[in-house]
Short mmCIF file of C-alpha atoms in Angstrom, two decimals:
data_model
loop_
_atom_site.label_atom_id
_atom_site.label_comp_id
_atom_site.label_asym_id
_atom_site.label_seq_id
_atom_site.Cartn_x
_atom_site.Cartn_y
_atom_site.Cartn_z
CA MET R 1 62.54 74.20 99.31
CA ASP R 2 62.40 76.19 96.08
CA GLU R 3 62.34 79.97 96.72
CA GLU R 4 59.18 80.66 94.72
CA GLU R 5 57.32 77.85 96.46
CA ALA R 6 58.62 78.92 99.87
CA SER R 7 57.63 82.56 99.35
CA LEU R 8 54.06 81.45 98.62
CA LYS R 9 53.87 78.97 101.49
CA ILE R 10 55.35 81.14 104.26
CA THR R 11 52.62 83.33 105.77
CA ALA R 12 52.22 83.77 109.52
CA SER R 13 54.39 82.16 112.17
CA LYS R 14 52.17 79.66 113.99
CA GLN R 15 52.57 77.08 116.71
CA VAL R 16 50.62 74.00 117.70
CA PRO R 17 50.34 72.88 121.31
CA VAL R 18 52.98 70.30 122.21
CA THR R 19 54.04 68.90 125.56
CA GLY R 20 57.43 70.10 126.66
CA GLU R 21 57.93 72.98 124.18
CA ALA R 22 60.25 74.66 126.71
CA GLY R 23 61.73 71.45 128.17
CA LYS R 24 60.80 69.95 131.55
CA THR R 25 59.68 73.11 133.29
CA GLY R 26 59.35 71.19 136.57
CA THR R 27 63.06 71.99 137.01
CA TRP R 28 62.08 75.63 137.57
CA ARG R 29 60.23 74.65 140.73
CA THR R 30 61.27 75.77 144.20
CA PHE R 31 58.20 74.47 146.07
CA ARG R 32 56.40 71.22 145.35
CA PRO R 33 52.63 70.84 145.86
CA VAL R 34 51.74 67.85 148.02
CA ILE R 35 48.08 66.82 148.25
CA ASN R 36 46.78 65.57 151.60
CA LEU R 37 44.28 63.03 150.26
CA ASP R 38 42.53 62.76 153.65
CA ALA R 39 41.56 66.43 153.41
CA CYS R 40 40.81 66.59 149.65
CA THR R 41 37.08 67.13 149.01
CA VAL R 42 37.10 65.14 145.78
CA VAL R 43 38.61 62.11 147.53
CA LYS R 44 36.32 62.40 150.53
CA LYS R 45 33.15 62.66 148.41
CA GLN R 46 34.46 60.26 145.75
CA ASP R 47 32.98 62.69 143.21
CA LEU R 48 34.27 65.46 140.90
CA VAL R 49 32.67 68.14 143.07
CA CYS R 50 35.56 70.56 143.60
CA ASN R 51 38.62 70.21 141.35
CA LEU R 52 39.52 73.89 141.74
CA CYS R 53 43.20 72.84 141.62
CA TRP R 54 42.58 71.49 138.10
CA LEU R 55 40.55 74.57 137.13
CA TYR R 56 42.99 77.20 138.35
CA CYS R 57 46.30 75.58 137.40
CA PRO R 58 47.76 77.87 134.68
CA GLU R 59 50.06 75.08 133.50
CA GLY R 60 47.33 72.47 133.00
CA VAL R 61 49.30 69.88 134.95
CA VAL R 62 46.57 68.84 137.42
CA THR R 63 44.17 66.08 136.38
CA ARG R 64 40.41 66.30 136.86
CA ALA R 65 40.31 62.91 138.53
CA ILE R 66 39.83 61.06 141.82
CA PRO R 67 42.27 61.71 143.30
CA PRO R 68 43.69 64.76 141.44
CA GLU R 69 47.23 64.08 140.23
CA ILE R 70 49.93 66.63 139.48
CA ASP R 71 52.45 66.11 136.67
CA LEU R 72 55.62 67.12 138.47
CA ASP R 73 57.63 67.04 135.22
CA TYR R 74 55.92 70.32 134.26
CA CYS R 75 54.58 71.76 137.55
CA LYS R 76 56.47 75.04 138.11
CA GLY R 77 55.43 75.18 141.74
CA ASP R 78 53.52 78.46 141.55
CA GLY R 79 51.30 77.34 144.46
CA ILE R 80 48.07 78.58 142.92
CA CYS R 81 46.41 75.20 143.59
CA ALA R 82 47.41 75.44 147.25
CA THR R 83 46.00 78.98 147.50
CA GLU R 84 42.73 78.07 145.79
CA CYS R 85 42.09 74.76 147.59
CA PRO R 86 39.09 75.47 149.89
CA ALA R 87 39.99 72.47 152.07
CA ASN R 88 43.61 73.58 152.49
CA ALA R 89 44.54 70.10 151.34
CA ILE R 90 47.61 71.15 149.33
CA GLU R 91 50.85 72.04 151.02
CA MET R 92 53.83 73.64 149.25
CA VAL R 93 56.95 71.80 150.38
CA ARG R 94 60.42 73.11 149.59
CA GLU R 95 62.27 70.96 147.07
CA LYS R 96 65.49 69.25 148.02
CA GLU R 97 68.27 69.36 145.45
CA ASP R 98 68.95 65.65 145.80
CA GLU R 99 65.36 64.81 144.78
CA GLY R 100 66.07 65.80 141.23
CA TYR R 101 64.00 68.97 140.86
CA GLY R 102 64.29 72.44 142.25
CA ASN R 103 67.28 74.32 143.48
CA ALA R 104 65.96 76.35 146.39
CA PRO R 105 68.62 78.17 148.34
CA GLU R 106 68.97 77.07 151.93
CA ASN R 107 67.58 80.33 153.27
CA MET R 108 64.42 80.27 151.08
CA GLU R 109 62.14 80.35 154.11
CA GLU R 110 63.79 83.57 155.23
CA LEU R 111 63.35 85.11 151.80
CA THR R 112 59.64 84.33 151.76
CA MET V 1 19.64 98.02 89.29
CA PRO V 2 22.71 99.88 90.56
CA GLU V 3 21.74 102.91 92.58
CA GLN V 4 23.08 106.44 92.04
CA MET V 5 23.61 108.04 95.43
CA ILE V 6 24.86 111.46 96.44
CA ILE V 7 27.16 110.53 99.31
CA SER V 8 30.38 111.47 101.07
CA GLY V 9 33.63 109.55 100.66
CA ASN V 10 33.22 108.08 104.13
CA HIS V 11 29.77 106.78 103.27
CA ALA V 12 31.03 105.45 99.94
CA ALA V 13 33.54 103.36 101.92
CA ALA V 14 30.75 102.19 104.25
CA TYR V 15 28.55 101.09 101.32
CA ALA V 16 31.53 99.19 99.89
CA CYS V 17 31.98 97.37 103.22
CA LYS V 18 28.32 96.47 103.18
CA ALA V 19 28.62 95.13 99.64
CA ALA V 20 31.74 93.17 100.60
CA ARG V 21 29.75 91.41 103.35
CA VAL V 22 32.34 92.32 105.97
CA GLY V 23 32.18 89.99 108.97
CA VAL V 24 33.67 92.11 111.76
CA VAL V 25 34.09 95.88 112.10
CA ALA V 26 35.76 97.64 115.03
CA ALA V 27 36.77 101.27 115.13
CA TYR V 28 37.25 104.18 117.48
CA PRO V 29 36.00 107.60 116.43
CA ILE V 30 38.42 110.22 115.14
CA THR V 31 37.87 113.14 112.81
CA PRO V 32 37.54 112.97 109.81
CA GLN V 33 37.18 109.17 109.70
CA SER V 34 34.23 108.74 112.08
CA PRO V 35 31.29 108.85 109.60
CA VAL V 36 32.51 105.72 107.80
CA VAL V 37 32.08 103.51 110.87
CA GLU V 38 29.05 105.46 112.08
CA LYS V 39 27.37 104.51 108.81
CA ILE V 40 28.39 100.86 109.20
CA ALA V 41 27.05 100.94 112.78
CA TYR V 42 23.79 102.32 111.32
CA PHE V 43 23.61 99.43 108.84
CA VAL V 44 24.19 96.94 111.67
CA GLU V 45 21.66 98.62 113.97
CA HIS V 46 18.99 98.62 111.26
CA GLY V 47 19.52 94.97 110.39
CA ASP V 48 20.79 95.78 106.88
CA ILE V 49 23.86 93.59 107.38
CA PRO V 50 22.82 90.85 109.83
CA ASP V 51 26.06 88.88 109.38
CA THR V 52 28.29 91.79 110.39
CA GLN V 53 29.43 92.13 113.98
CA PHE V 54 30.33 95.63 115.16
CA ILE V 55 32.67 95.64 118.14
CA ARG V 56 32.73 98.79 120.27
CA VAL V 57 36.21 99.42 121.64
CA GLU V 58 37.91 101.92 123.90
CA SER V 59 40.76 103.03 121.63
CA GLU V 60 42.29 102.71 118.20
CA GLN V 61 44.81 100.23 119.53
CA SER V 62 41.94 98.04 120.74
CA ALA V 63 40.15 98.47 117.41
CA ILE V 64 43.01 97.09 115.37
CA GLY V 65 43.65 94.43 118.03
CA ALA V 66 40.05 93.20 117.74
CA ILE V 67 40.29 93.26 113.95
CA ILE V 68 43.55 91.29 113.94
CA ALA V 69 41.96 88.60 116.12
CA ALA V 70 38.81 88.52 113.98
CA SER V 71 40.84 88.27 110.77
CA ALA V 72 42.85 85.41 112.27
CA THR V 73 39.61 83.48 112.72
CA GLY V 74 39.04 83.81 108.98
CA SER V 75 36.53 86.65 109.03
CA ARG V 76 36.56 89.50 106.51
CA THR V 77 37.35 92.61 108.53
CA PHE V 78 37.31 96.39 108.31
CA THR V 79 38.41 99.36 110.34
CA ALA V 80 39.27 103.00 109.69
CA SER V 81 41.21 105.79 111.31
CA SER V 82 43.07 109.05 110.82
CA ALA V 83 46.22 110.82 111.99
CA ASN V 84 46.99 110.30 115.69
CA GLY V 85 44.45 107.48 115.91
CA LEU V 86 46.37 105.68 113.19
CA ALA V 87 49.62 106.46 114.97
CA PHE V 88 48.17 104.88 118.13
CA MET V 89 47.60 101.67 116.11
CA ASN V 90 51.16 101.59 114.88
CA GLU V 91 52.49 98.71 116.95
CA GLN V 92 49.51 96.55 116.01
CA LEU V 93 49.79 97.46 112.32
CA ALA V 94 53.08 95.59 112.26
CA TRP V 95 51.34 92.56 113.85
CA ALA V 96 48.65 92.61 111.19
CA ALA V 97 51.18 92.68 108.36
CA GLY V 98 53.61 90.23 109.99
CA ASN V 99 50.77 87.75 110.45
CA ARG V 100 49.77 88.36 106.81
CA LEU V 101 46.16 89.18 107.72
CA PRO V 102 44.25 90.68 104.77
CA ILE V 103 42.52 93.43 106.73
CA VAL V 104 41.18 96.39 104.77
CA MET V 105 41.37 99.73 106.53
CA CYS V 106 40.44 103.19 105.34
CA ILE V 107 42.55 106.18 106.24
CA ALA V 108 40.79 109.53 105.92
CA THR V 109 44.18 111.20 105.72
CA ARG V 110 44.83 113.98 108.20
CA ALA V 111 47.72 116.03 109.53
CA LEU V 112 49.56 114.52 112.49
CA ALA V 113 49.68 116.57 115.67
CA ALA V 114 51.43 118.63 116.91
CA PRO V 115 50.19 121.26 116.47
CA TRP V 116 46.66 119.88 116.66
CA ASN V 117 44.91 120.02 113.32
CA VAL V 118 42.08 117.98 111.86
CA GLN V 119 42.54 118.94 108.21
CA THR V 120 44.10 116.81 105.52
CA ASP V 121 47.59 115.97 104.44
CA HIS V 122 49.32 112.63 103.87
CA GLN V 123 51.62 112.64 106.89
CA ASP V 124 49.63 109.95 108.72
CA SER V 125 49.60 107.38 105.93
CA MET V 126 53.22 108.17 104.96
CA SER V 127 54.27 107.55 108.56
CA VAL V 128 53.05 103.93 108.42
CA ARG V 129 54.78 103.34 105.10
CA ASP V 130 57.14 100.59 106.27
CA THR V 131 54.72 98.49 108.34
CA GLY V 132 54.16 96.07 105.43
CA TRP V 133 50.63 97.20 104.48
CA LEU V 134 49.60 97.96 100.91
CA GLN V 135 48.59 101.58 100.29
CA LEU V 136 46.05 102.62 97.66
CA TYR V 137 45.02 106.26 97.09
CA CYS V 138 41.76 107.67 95.72
CA GLU V 139 40.81 110.85 93.91
CA ASP V 140 37.01 110.81 94.22
CA ASN V 141 34.20 109.06 96.09
CA GLN V 142 33.37 106.58 93.36
CA GLU V 143 37.01 105.57 93.38
CA ILE V 144 36.81 105.03 97.16
CA TYR V 145 33.84 102.67 96.73
CA ASP V 146 35.51 100.82 93.87
CA THR V 147 38.92 100.67 95.56
CA VAL V 148 37.58 99.21 98.82
CA LEU V 149 35.93 96.40 96.82
CA GLN V 150 39.14 95.77 94.88
CA ALA V 151 41.22 95.98 98.05
CA TYR V 152 39.52 92.91 99.54
CA ARG V 153 40.11 90.88 96.43
CA ILE V 154 43.77 91.98 96.26
CA ALA V 155 44.52 91.50 99.97
CA GLU V 156 42.80 88.09 100.19
CA ASN V 157 44.55 86.65 97.14
CA PRO V 158 46.53 83.64 98.46
CA SER V 159 49.67 84.87 96.71
CA VAL V 160 49.32 88.18 98.57
CA PHE V 161 47.74 87.90 102.05
CA LEU V 162 48.68 91.46 103.03
CA PRO V 163 46.64 94.09 104.92
CA THR V 164 45.64 97.05 102.81
CA PHE V 165 45.06 100.75 103.41
CA VAL V 166 42.62 102.63 101.23
CA CYS V 167 43.59 106.29 101.65
CA TYR V 168 41.49 109.31 100.80
CA ASP V 169 41.95 112.94 101.77
CA GLY V 170 40.15 113.97 104.94
CA TYR V 171 37.27 116.41 104.37
CA ILE V 172 38.15 116.99 100.70
CA LEU V 173 36.86 113.48 99.97
CA SER V 174 35.71 112.13 103.34
CA HIS V 175 33.06 114.81 103.83
CA THR V 176 32.35 116.10 100.31
CA VAL V 177 29.26 114.55 98.74
CA MET V 178 29.42 113.40 95.12
CA PRO V 179 27.44 111.03 92.92
CA VAL V 180 28.47 107.43 93.58
CA GLN V 181 27.12 104.37 91.80
CA VAL V 182 26.37 101.73 94.44
CA GLU V 183 26.30 98.33 92.77
CA ASP V 184 23.82 95.47 93.13
CA GLN V 185 24.67 92.95 95.82
CA ASP V 186 24.50 89.93 93.52
CA VAL V 187 26.92 91.54 91.05
CA VAL V 188 29.36 92.41 93.84
CA ASP V 189 29.02 88.83 95.12
CA GLU V 190 30.06 87.57 91.69
CA PHE V 191 33.12 89.83 91.80
CA MET V 192 34.14 88.93 95.36
CA PRO V 193 35.16 85.33 95.92
CA PRO V 194 34.57 84.02 99.47
CA PHE V 195 37.44 84.73 101.83
CA ASN V 196 39.56 81.72 102.72
CA ASN V 197 42.25 82.75 105.16
CA HIS V 198 45.50 80.90 105.81
CA MET V 199 44.58 80.65 109.48
CA HIS V 200 41.37 79.86 111.35
CA LEU V 201 42.00 80.49 115.03
CA ALA V 202 38.39 79.65 115.97
CA ASP V 203 38.72 76.11 114.58
CA THR V 204 39.21 74.27 117.87
CA SER V 205 39.69 70.93 116.14
CA THR V 206 43.23 72.05 115.29
CA PRO V 207 44.20 74.63 117.92
CA ILE V 208 47.10 76.88 116.91
CA GLY V 209 48.91 79.79 118.47
CA MET V 210 49.61 82.90 116.40
CA SER V 211 53.10 84.38 116.25
CA PRO V 212 55.10 82.57 118.92
CA VAL V 213 58.66 83.76 119.53
CA THR V 214 60.27 83.13 116.17
CA THR V 215 64.04 82.82 116.26
CA PRO V 216 66.43 84.38 113.75
CA ASN V 217 67.36 81.02 112.26
CA PRO V 218 65.14 78.21 110.92
CA ILE V 219 63.65 76.20 113.77
CA LEU V 220 64.66 72.53 113.80
CA ARG V 221 62.01 70.06 114.91
CA PRO V 222 61.80 66.31 114.54
CA GLU V 223 58.82 66.58 112.18
CA ALA V 224 60.00 69.53 110.03
CA THR V 225 62.31 72.52 109.86
CA ALA V 226 60.23 75.68 110.24
CA PRO V 227 61.15 79.15 108.89
CA GLY V 228 62.96 81.65 111.11
CA TYR V 229 62.02 85.33 111.45
CA PHE V 230 64.32 86.14 108.51
CA GLU V 231 62.33 83.86 106.19
CA PHE V 232 58.97 85.27 107.34
CA ARG V 233 60.06 88.82 106.61
CA TRP V 234 61.57 87.77 103.27
CA ALA V 235 58.27 86.14 102.30
CA MET V 236 56.38 89.34 103.19
CA GLN V 237 58.64 91.37 100.91
CA LYS V 238 58.21 88.74 98.15
CA ALA V 239 54.43 89.14 98.45
CA HIS V 240 54.87 92.90 97.97
CA GLU V 241 57.00 92.23 94.89
CA ARG V 242 54.26 89.97 93.44
CA VAL V 243 51.26 92.13 94.29
CA LEU V 244 51.55 94.72 91.49
CA GLN V 245 50.59 91.95 89.07
CA THR V 246 47.59 91.00 91.24
CA ILE V 247 46.48 94.63 91.54
CA GLN V 248 46.42 95.00 87.75
CA GLU V 249 44.52 91.71 87.33
CA VAL V 250 41.92 92.65 89.94
CA HIS V 251 41.58 96.11 88.43
CA ALA V 252 41.03 94.61 84.96
CA ALA V 253 38.43 92.19 86.35
CA PHE V 254 36.68 95.08 88.11
CA ALA V 255 36.67 97.19 84.94
CA GLU V 256 35.16 94.31 82.99
CA LYS V 257 32.49 93.69 85.62
CA PHE V 258 31.49 97.26 86.43
CA GLY V 259 32.74 99.31 83.48
CA ARG V 260 34.85 101.71 85.52
CA SER V 261 38.65 101.87 85.44
CA TYR V 262 41.42 103.88 87.05
CA GLY V 263 44.37 103.89 84.65
CA ASN V 264 45.89 100.44 84.96
CA GLY V 265 45.11 100.16 88.67
CA ILE V 266 48.67 101.27 89.56
CA TYR V 267 48.63 104.85 88.27
CA LYS V 268 46.37 107.14 86.29
CA THR V 269 47.41 109.73 83.74
CA TYR V 270 45.88 112.91 82.42
CA ARG V 271 47.15 114.42 79.14
CA ALA V 272 50.47 112.69 79.83
CA GLU V 273 51.00 110.90 76.50
CA ASP V 274 52.92 113.71 74.78
CA ALA V 275 53.82 115.68 77.91
CA GLY V 276 57.25 117.23 78.19
CA VAL V 277 56.63 118.09 81.83
CA LEU V 278 54.84 115.76 84.23
CA LEU V 279 53.20 116.49 87.57
CA LEU V 280 53.37 113.54 89.99
CA ALA V 281 50.99 113.50 92.98
CA MET V 282 48.52 111.32 94.87
CA GLY V 283 44.89 111.54 95.88
CA SER V 284 43.15 114.90 95.85
CA VAL V 285 46.46 116.64 95.07
CA ALA V 286 46.54 114.84 91.73
CA CYS V 287 42.88 115.70 91.19
CA GLU V 288 43.63 119.41 91.56
CA ALA V 289 46.74 119.07 89.37
CA ARG V 290 44.50 118.09 86.44
CA ILE V 291 42.99 121.59 86.49
CA ALA V 292 46.46 123.14 86.53
CA VAL V 293 47.47 121.03 83.53
CA ASP V 294 44.60 122.41 81.47
CA GLN V 295 45.73 125.94 82.31
CA LEU V 296 49.39 125.12 81.56
CA ARG V 297 48.37 123.63 78.20
CA ALA V 298 46.44 126.82 77.43
CA GLU V 299 49.70 128.70 78.03
CA GLY V 300 51.48 126.39 75.61
CA ILE V 301 53.28 124.24 78.18
CA ASN V 302 52.73 120.57 77.31
CA ALA V 303 52.08 119.32 80.83
CA GLY V 304 50.45 116.08 82.05
CA VAL V 305 49.58 114.41 85.33
CA VAL V 306 50.69 111.07 86.71
CA SER V 307 48.41 110.27 89.64
CA LEU V 308 49.89 107.48 91.72
CA LYS V 309 47.22 105.07 92.97
CA VAL V 310 49.51 102.45 94.48
CA PHE V 311 52.10 103.87 96.86
CA ARG V 312 52.97 100.56 98.58
CA PRO V 313 54.40 98.59 97.02
CA PHE V 314 56.11 101.48 95.23
CA PRO V 315 55.84 100.72 91.51
CA GLY V 316 59.33 102.01 90.70
CA GLU V 317 59.99 100.01 87.53
CA ILE V 318 56.58 100.87 86.14
CA LEU V 319 57.12 104.57 86.85
CA ARG V 320 60.49 104.45 85.07
CA GLU V 321 58.61 103.46 81.95
CA VAL V 322 55.86 106.06 82.41
CA VAL V 323 58.13 109.08 82.83
CA LYS V 324 61.02 108.13 80.57
CA ASP V 325 60.06 110.42 77.69
CA ALA V 326 59.37 113.53 79.80
CA LYS V 327 62.04 116.19 80.14
CA THR V 328 61.00 117.44 83.57
CA ILE V 329 58.89 116.09 86.41
CA ALA V 330 57.53 118.20 89.25
CA VAL V 331 56.54 116.15 92.31
CA PHE V 332 53.89 117.59 94.65
CA ASP V 333 54.00 116.08 98.12
CA ARG V 334 51.40 116.45 100.84
CA GLY V 335 53.69 114.71 103.35
CA VAL V 336 57.29 115.26 104.39
CA ALA V 337 59.97 112.70 105.23
CA TYR V 338 61.24 115.14 107.86
CA GLY V 339 64.97 115.52 107.70
CA TYR V 340 64.96 114.58 104.04
CA GLU V 341 62.31 115.90 101.62
CA GLY V 342 58.86 115.15 100.23
CA VAL V 343 58.15 111.42 100.50
CA LEU V 344 57.08 110.95 96.88
CA SER V 345 59.97 112.95 95.49
CA CYS V 346 62.60 110.95 97.35
CA GLU V 347 60.89 107.68 96.38
CA LEU V 348 60.78 108.73 92.74
CA LYS V 349 64.43 109.78 92.73
CA ALA V 350 65.39 106.39 94.15
CA ALA V 351 63.23 104.61 91.56
CA LEU V 352 64.77 106.51 88.64
CA TYR V 353 68.37 106.09 89.76
CA GLY V 354 70.02 103.90 87.16
CA ALA V 355 67.20 104.24 84.62
CA GLN V 356 68.40 104.56 81.03
CA THR V 357 66.63 107.88 80.53
CA HIS V 358 64.83 109.90 83.13
CA PRO V 359 63.47 113.40 83.55
CA TYR V 360 64.85 116.21 85.67
CA ILE V 361 63.12 115.95 89.08
CA LYS V 362 62.04 118.77 91.34
CA GLY V 363 59.94 118.26 94.45
CA PHE V 364 57.53 120.64 96.18
CA ILE V 365 55.63 120.51 99.46
CA VAL V 366 52.00 121.64 99.25
CA GLY V 367 48.81 121.57 101.28
CA ILE V 368 50.25 120.56 104.66
CA GLY V 369 47.64 120.60 107.45
CA GLY V 370 44.80 121.26 105.02
CA ARG V 371 46.18 124.44 103.47
CA ASP V 372 44.25 124.91 100.25
CA ILE V 373 46.04 123.95 97.06
CA TYR V 374 45.23 126.09 94.03
CA PRO V 375 46.08 125.51 90.36
CA GLU V 376 48.46 128.48 90.62
CA HIS V 377 50.57 126.50 93.09
CA PHE V 378 51.12 123.73 90.55
CA ILE V 379 51.75 126.24 87.78
CA GLN V 380 54.35 128.00 89.91
CA GLY V 381 56.04 124.69 90.70
CA VAL V 382 56.03 123.46 87.13
CA LYS V 383 57.52 126.73 85.87
CA GLN V 384 60.18 126.60 88.59
CA ALA V 385 61.02 123.02 87.67
CA ILE V 386 61.27 123.83 83.95
CA ALA V 387 63.46 126.88 84.67
CA ALA V 388 65.78 124.86 86.93
CA CYS V 389 66.03 122.14 84.31
CA ASP V 390 66.74 124.60 81.50
CA ALA V 391 69.33 126.41 83.60
CA GLY V 392 71.10 123.12 84.22
CA GLU V 393 70.76 123.36 88.00
CA PRO V 394 71.77 120.16 89.78
CA VAL V 395 68.89 118.09 91.21
CA THR V 396 68.67 118.92 94.90
CA SER V 397 68.70 116.29 97.63
CA GLY V 398 67.44 116.70 101.17
CA ARG V 399 66.05 120.20 100.63
CA THR V 400 62.42 121.15 100.22
CA GLU V 401 60.49 123.96 98.58
CA TRP V 402 57.13 124.84 100.10
CA ILE V 403 54.53 126.38 97.82
CA GLY V 404 51.76 128.40 99.45
CA LEU V 405 53.84 129.49 102.45
CA HIS V 406 52.50 132.65 104.13
CA VAL V 407 55.22 133.86 106.47
CA ASP V 408 54.88 137.14 104.58
CA GLN V 409 51.46 137.60 106.24
CA LEU V 410 52.80 137.46 109.81
CA THR V 411 52.62 140.88 111.45
CA ASN V 412 53.04 142.01 115.08
CA TRP V 413 53.81 138.41 115.95
CA GLU V 414 56.68 137.90 118.35
CA GLY V 415 56.63 134.10 118.37
CA ARG V 416 55.25 133.86 121.92
CA TRP V 417 51.64 132.85 121.32
CA ASN V 418 49.30 131.68 118.63
CA HIS V 419 45.88 132.29 120.14
CA GLY V 420 45.59 135.05 122.72
CA PRO V 421 42.89 135.60 125.36
CA ASN V 422 40.96 137.95 123.07
CA ASP V 423 40.74 135.52 120.13
#
């Protein structure tokens, strides 16, 4: 681009929301959320009556749907959904290295 | 009909904000700035400016933070501060400039603590010199009103998009009442085009994030290659290099519309056309220097004043032209680049380096922390500068001369206390 044109066009540095800006952040995960559909209020009522997992997820990877689904490509495994779930329907399960995501050390349970 | 009011400099700034139809105001009180936002709060409270939102905040840092966010939504914004309040904004000032947000902010200039002092000098505004903001200085209350109006039109010009300080001396202008012509709203509306920012954060149809981590090098993406930090900072400097032209155009348009002018909008002169010795100063210092020039002329010394209105960007090439025929120039600084010398004098020396012809330069420090400046101080400095020039003394560098120093008055003072129990 011509310098004069560029100097007029360049103002503030901005970003637009895109999926995967920082790569597949699911690889950061140590614990994977697993939803017990038998216990999930939304599934039991067949209505969007709870969905706190969707509301609280800071990554926006939980769908507001029946049943709620979690995009494991980008779920970082922070466990907030499991903490917030009033039905205790979400369990955080330690990732296994051979399942493609996560790299929890063997003694993770001891650390936590 | 325009209205003649007898108002303080702070209130002149407030009336200018009202006329500019400012959208969002946030400020935290600090002497001597407070009355400007108190007056705006009064306007808001009384329904005089129904489209203005006044945000109450808990600190100066919050004030500028709120204003940055409001400006990023495309609203015309205003805040004001002084001294340590301004210093507390410092980190956010760089965000405002780096995001190219055309905020207008008044600085009722005041000495920076320590020691604590609420009187005027230019140390606060000089200390935020390199943040990327424009800096305009005023000599009287009418000039404050007129400069705030011009500042919006300069800052919001799409070739500029830079935040702007309008600086005026605390108390000397901020609290002194003078006649000010407050213009009709419809005439001001004609002068002020609507503000169209380069970013509208509140437009949720195209959500954007402001200032993500921006790498040193251009950022490669499939759809385009975006500028790196280096290019953003280069563009900000380029805007500063362009803005002197815009300032003169806006000033000319203002003069045509309202019939008032301030030199060429960059600097003002007083009896400088044939002057062999020039006095360079800013704000109320330059105002006082005009009186000294009359007295010097009466003594047969052909002196003149150059009052710098635009300090950032520093109009170095323009000043080269202005001072080229003078033999001597005495620079009177109300702020110190500690460890070097007066800020204006070192800037002027840098600007004149390499000029074909230039005067002998001597710098003086005056009026720090609100110490009164008298015409005799300028006369003393000018005579000293002429004598040094005539004697062929080399131009000093990194040393200062303070005029109006009173160490001679210290008696029975052992350096242990300043205010004792019996004071």
